[in-house]
Coordinates of C-alpha atoms in Angstrom, one line a residue:
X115 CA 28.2 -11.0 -2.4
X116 CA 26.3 -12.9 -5.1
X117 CA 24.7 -10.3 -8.5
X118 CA 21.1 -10.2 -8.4
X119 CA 20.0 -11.9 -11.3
X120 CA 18.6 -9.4 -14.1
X121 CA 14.9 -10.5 -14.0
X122 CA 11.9 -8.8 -12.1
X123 CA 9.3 -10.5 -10.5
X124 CA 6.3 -8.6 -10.7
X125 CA 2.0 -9.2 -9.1
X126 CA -0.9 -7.2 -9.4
X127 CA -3.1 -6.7 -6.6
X128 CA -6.4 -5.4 -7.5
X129 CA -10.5 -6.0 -5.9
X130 CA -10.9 -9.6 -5.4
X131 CA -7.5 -10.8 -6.0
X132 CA -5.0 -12.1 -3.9
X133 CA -3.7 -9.9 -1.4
X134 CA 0.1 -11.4 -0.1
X135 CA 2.6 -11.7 -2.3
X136 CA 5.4 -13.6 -1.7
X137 CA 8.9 -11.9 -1.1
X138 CA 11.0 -14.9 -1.1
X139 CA 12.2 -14.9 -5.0
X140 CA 15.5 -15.2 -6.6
X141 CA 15.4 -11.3 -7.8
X142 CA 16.8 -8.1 -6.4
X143 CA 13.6 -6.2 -7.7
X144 CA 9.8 -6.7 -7.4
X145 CA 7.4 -4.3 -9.3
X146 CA 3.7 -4.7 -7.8
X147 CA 0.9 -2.9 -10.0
X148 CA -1.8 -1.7 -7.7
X149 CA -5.9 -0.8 -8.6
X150 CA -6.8 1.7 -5.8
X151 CA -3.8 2.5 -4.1
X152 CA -4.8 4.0 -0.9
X153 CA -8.3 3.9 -1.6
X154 CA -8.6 -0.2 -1.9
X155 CA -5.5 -0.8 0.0
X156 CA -4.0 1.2 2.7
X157 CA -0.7 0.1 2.6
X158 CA 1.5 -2.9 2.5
X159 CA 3.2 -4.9 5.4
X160 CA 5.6 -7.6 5.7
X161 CA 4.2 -10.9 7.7
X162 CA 6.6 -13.4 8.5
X163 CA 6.5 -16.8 10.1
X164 CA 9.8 -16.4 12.0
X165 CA 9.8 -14.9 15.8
X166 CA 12.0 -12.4 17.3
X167 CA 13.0 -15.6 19.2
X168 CA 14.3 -17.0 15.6
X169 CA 15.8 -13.9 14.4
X170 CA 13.1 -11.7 13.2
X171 CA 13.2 -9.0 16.0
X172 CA 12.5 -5.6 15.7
X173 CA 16.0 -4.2 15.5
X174 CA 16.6 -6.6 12.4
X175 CA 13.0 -5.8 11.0
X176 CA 14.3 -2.1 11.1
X177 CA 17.9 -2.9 9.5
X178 CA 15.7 -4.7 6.7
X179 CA 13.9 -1.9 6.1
X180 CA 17.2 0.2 5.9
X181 CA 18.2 -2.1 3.2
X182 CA 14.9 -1.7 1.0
X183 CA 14.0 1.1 -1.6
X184 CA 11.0 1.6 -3.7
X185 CA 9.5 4.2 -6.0
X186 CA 5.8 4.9 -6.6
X187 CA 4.8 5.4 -10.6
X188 CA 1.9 6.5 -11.7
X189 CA 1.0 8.0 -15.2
X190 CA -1.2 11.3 -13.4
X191 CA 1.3 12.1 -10.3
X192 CA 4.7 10.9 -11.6
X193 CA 7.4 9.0 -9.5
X194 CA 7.5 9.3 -5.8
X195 CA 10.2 7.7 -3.2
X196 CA 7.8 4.9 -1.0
X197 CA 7.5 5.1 2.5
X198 CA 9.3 2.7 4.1
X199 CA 8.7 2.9 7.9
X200 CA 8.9 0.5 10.9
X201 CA 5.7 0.3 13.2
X202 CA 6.4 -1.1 17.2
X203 CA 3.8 -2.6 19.0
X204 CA 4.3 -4.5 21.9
X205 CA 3.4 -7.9 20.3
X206 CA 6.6 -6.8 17.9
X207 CA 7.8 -4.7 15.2
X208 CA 5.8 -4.4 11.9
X209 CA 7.7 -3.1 8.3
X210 CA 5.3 -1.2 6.5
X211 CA 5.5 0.5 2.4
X212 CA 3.2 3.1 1.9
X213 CA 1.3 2.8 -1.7
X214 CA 1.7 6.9 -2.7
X215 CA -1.2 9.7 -2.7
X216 CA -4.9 8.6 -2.1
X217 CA -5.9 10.3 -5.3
X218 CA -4.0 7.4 -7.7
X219 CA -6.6 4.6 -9.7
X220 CA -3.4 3.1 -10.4
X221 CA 0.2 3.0 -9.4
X222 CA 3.4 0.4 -10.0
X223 CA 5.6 0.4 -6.8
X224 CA 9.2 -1.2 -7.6
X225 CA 11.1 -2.5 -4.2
X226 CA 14.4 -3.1 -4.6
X227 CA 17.4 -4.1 -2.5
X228 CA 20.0 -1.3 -1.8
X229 CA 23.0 -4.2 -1.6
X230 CA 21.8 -6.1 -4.6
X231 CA 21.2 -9.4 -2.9
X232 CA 18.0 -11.1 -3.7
X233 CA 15.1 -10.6 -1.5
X234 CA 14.9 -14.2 -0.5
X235 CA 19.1 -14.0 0.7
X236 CA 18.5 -10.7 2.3
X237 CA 15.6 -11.3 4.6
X238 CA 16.9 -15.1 5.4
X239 CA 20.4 -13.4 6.7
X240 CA 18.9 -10.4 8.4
X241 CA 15.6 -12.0 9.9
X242 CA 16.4 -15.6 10.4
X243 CA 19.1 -17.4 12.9
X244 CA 18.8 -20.3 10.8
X245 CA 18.5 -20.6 7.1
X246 CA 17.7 -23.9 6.9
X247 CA 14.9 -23.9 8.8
X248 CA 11.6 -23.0 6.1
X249 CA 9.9 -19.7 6.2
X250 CA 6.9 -17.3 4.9
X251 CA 8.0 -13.8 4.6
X252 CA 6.0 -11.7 2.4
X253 CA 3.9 -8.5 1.9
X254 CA 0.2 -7.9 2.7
X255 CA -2.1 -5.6 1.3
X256 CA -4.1 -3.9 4.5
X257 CA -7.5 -3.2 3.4
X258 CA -8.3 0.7 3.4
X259 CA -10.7 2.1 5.8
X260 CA -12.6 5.0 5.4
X261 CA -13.7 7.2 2.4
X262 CA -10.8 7.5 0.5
X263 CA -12.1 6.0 -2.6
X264 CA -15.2 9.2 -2.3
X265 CA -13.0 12.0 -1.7
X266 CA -10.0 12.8 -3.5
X267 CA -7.1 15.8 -2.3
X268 CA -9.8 18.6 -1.0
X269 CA -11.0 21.2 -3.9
X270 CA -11.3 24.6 -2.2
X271 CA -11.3 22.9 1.3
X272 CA -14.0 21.1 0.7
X273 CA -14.2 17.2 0.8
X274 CA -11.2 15.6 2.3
X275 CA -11.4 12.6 4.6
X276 CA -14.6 13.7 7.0
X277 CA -17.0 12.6 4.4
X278 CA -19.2 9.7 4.6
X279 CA -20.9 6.9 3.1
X280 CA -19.5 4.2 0.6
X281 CA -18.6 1.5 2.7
X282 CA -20.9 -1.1 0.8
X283 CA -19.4 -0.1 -2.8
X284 CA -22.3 2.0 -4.2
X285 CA -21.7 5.8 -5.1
X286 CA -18.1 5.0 -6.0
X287 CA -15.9 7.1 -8.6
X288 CA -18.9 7.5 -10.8
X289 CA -21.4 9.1 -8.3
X290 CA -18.5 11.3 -7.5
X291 CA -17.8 12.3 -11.1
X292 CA -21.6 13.0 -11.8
X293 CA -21.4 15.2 -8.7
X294 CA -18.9 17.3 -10.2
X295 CA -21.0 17.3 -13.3
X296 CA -24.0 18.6 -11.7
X297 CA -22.4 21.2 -9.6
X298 CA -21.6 23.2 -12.7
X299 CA -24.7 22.5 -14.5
X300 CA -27.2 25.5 -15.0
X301 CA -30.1 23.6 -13.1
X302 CA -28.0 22.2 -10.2
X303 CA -27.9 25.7 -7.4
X304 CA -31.5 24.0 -6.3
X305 CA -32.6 20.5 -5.0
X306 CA -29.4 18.5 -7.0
X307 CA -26.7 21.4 -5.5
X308 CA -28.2 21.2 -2.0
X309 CA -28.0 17.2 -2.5
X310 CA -23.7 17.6 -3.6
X311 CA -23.4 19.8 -0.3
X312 CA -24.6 16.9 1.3
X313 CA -22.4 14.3 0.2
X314 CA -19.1 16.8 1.1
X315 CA -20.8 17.0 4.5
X316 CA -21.3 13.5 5.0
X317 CA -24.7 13.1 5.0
X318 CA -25.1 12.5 0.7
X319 CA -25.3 8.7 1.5
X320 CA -27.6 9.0 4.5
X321 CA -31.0 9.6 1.8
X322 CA -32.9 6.7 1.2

């Protein structure tokens, strides 16, 4: 089995940038710094140009992700082990790597290979019949869906996921924070408290 060369590849995915990054390197480890994890992106997924008639079935897409390990950093929550899990449809199997809690701004996930081969050798001997045939395989960033960039773990079961409003960008982490701010000002058990209770409930963005 050939060493895994000593340097990291590494991509940032962040609003507006790309969102696949390309898994066929020469490295054993790929670190991939992410702006809204969970809240911009929901998760990551591995697309492929080869079929399961070509190799890529689901039992191999499932030994793959056996073979693959990643760690979720971030400066607030620490380092948490990355999902790694293998979704079945019937139009095939899907590898997904979860991006850690929904309340990160930022987080670095590092994949590695548990043998040490390269990610470009390991997927072209698990996933294709053929190596010398050319190939995509890489990861994509699903876009999140939902509220998730509004509503953080729930404070005092409040909040969570149920809330609304958001979906065109305005009200973001800002409107949130002033929320908070106004919840503990003096002034704010009238009209601006009423108008907080409303955003938990899902109705805040509703006003005109």
């Amino acid at each position: 089995m050939t060493a895994a060369p000593s340097s990291t590849s590494s991509v940032v995915l962040s609003k507006g940038g790309a969102a696949l990054v390309d898994l066929l390197v020469d490295t054993a480890e790929f670190k991939i710094t992410v702006t809204g994890p969970r809240m911009l992106f929901a998760h990551l997924s591995l697309l492929t140009t080869l079929s399961p008639f070509e190799g890529s079935t689901a039992q191999r897409v499932e030994e793959l992700a056996h073979h693959l390990e990643g760690t979720v950093h971030c400066g607030l929550i620490g380092i948490q082990q990355a999902d790694i899990t293998v979704d079945k449809h019937r139009a095939g199997a899907v590898l997904q790597i979860g991006l850690g809690p929904a309340s990160m701004y930022q987080s670095e996930l590092v994949l590695r290979t548990r043998t040490g081969e390269t990610f470009r050798a390991l997927i072209t001997r698990l996933l294709s019949d053929d190596p010398s045939r050319p190939f995509f395989a890489g990861l994509y960033a699903v876009p999140a869906t939902g509220h998730l960039e509004h509503h953080h773990p729930p404070v005092g079961g409040e909040g969570g996921e149920g809330g609304q409003g958001g979906e065109d960008g305005r009200g973001g982490h800002g409107s949130h924070g002033a929320h908070h701010s106004d919840a503990h000002d003096g002034g704010a058990h009238d009209g601006g408290a009423h108008h907080g209770g409303a955003h938990h409930a899902g109705a805040g963005h509703g006003h005109p």
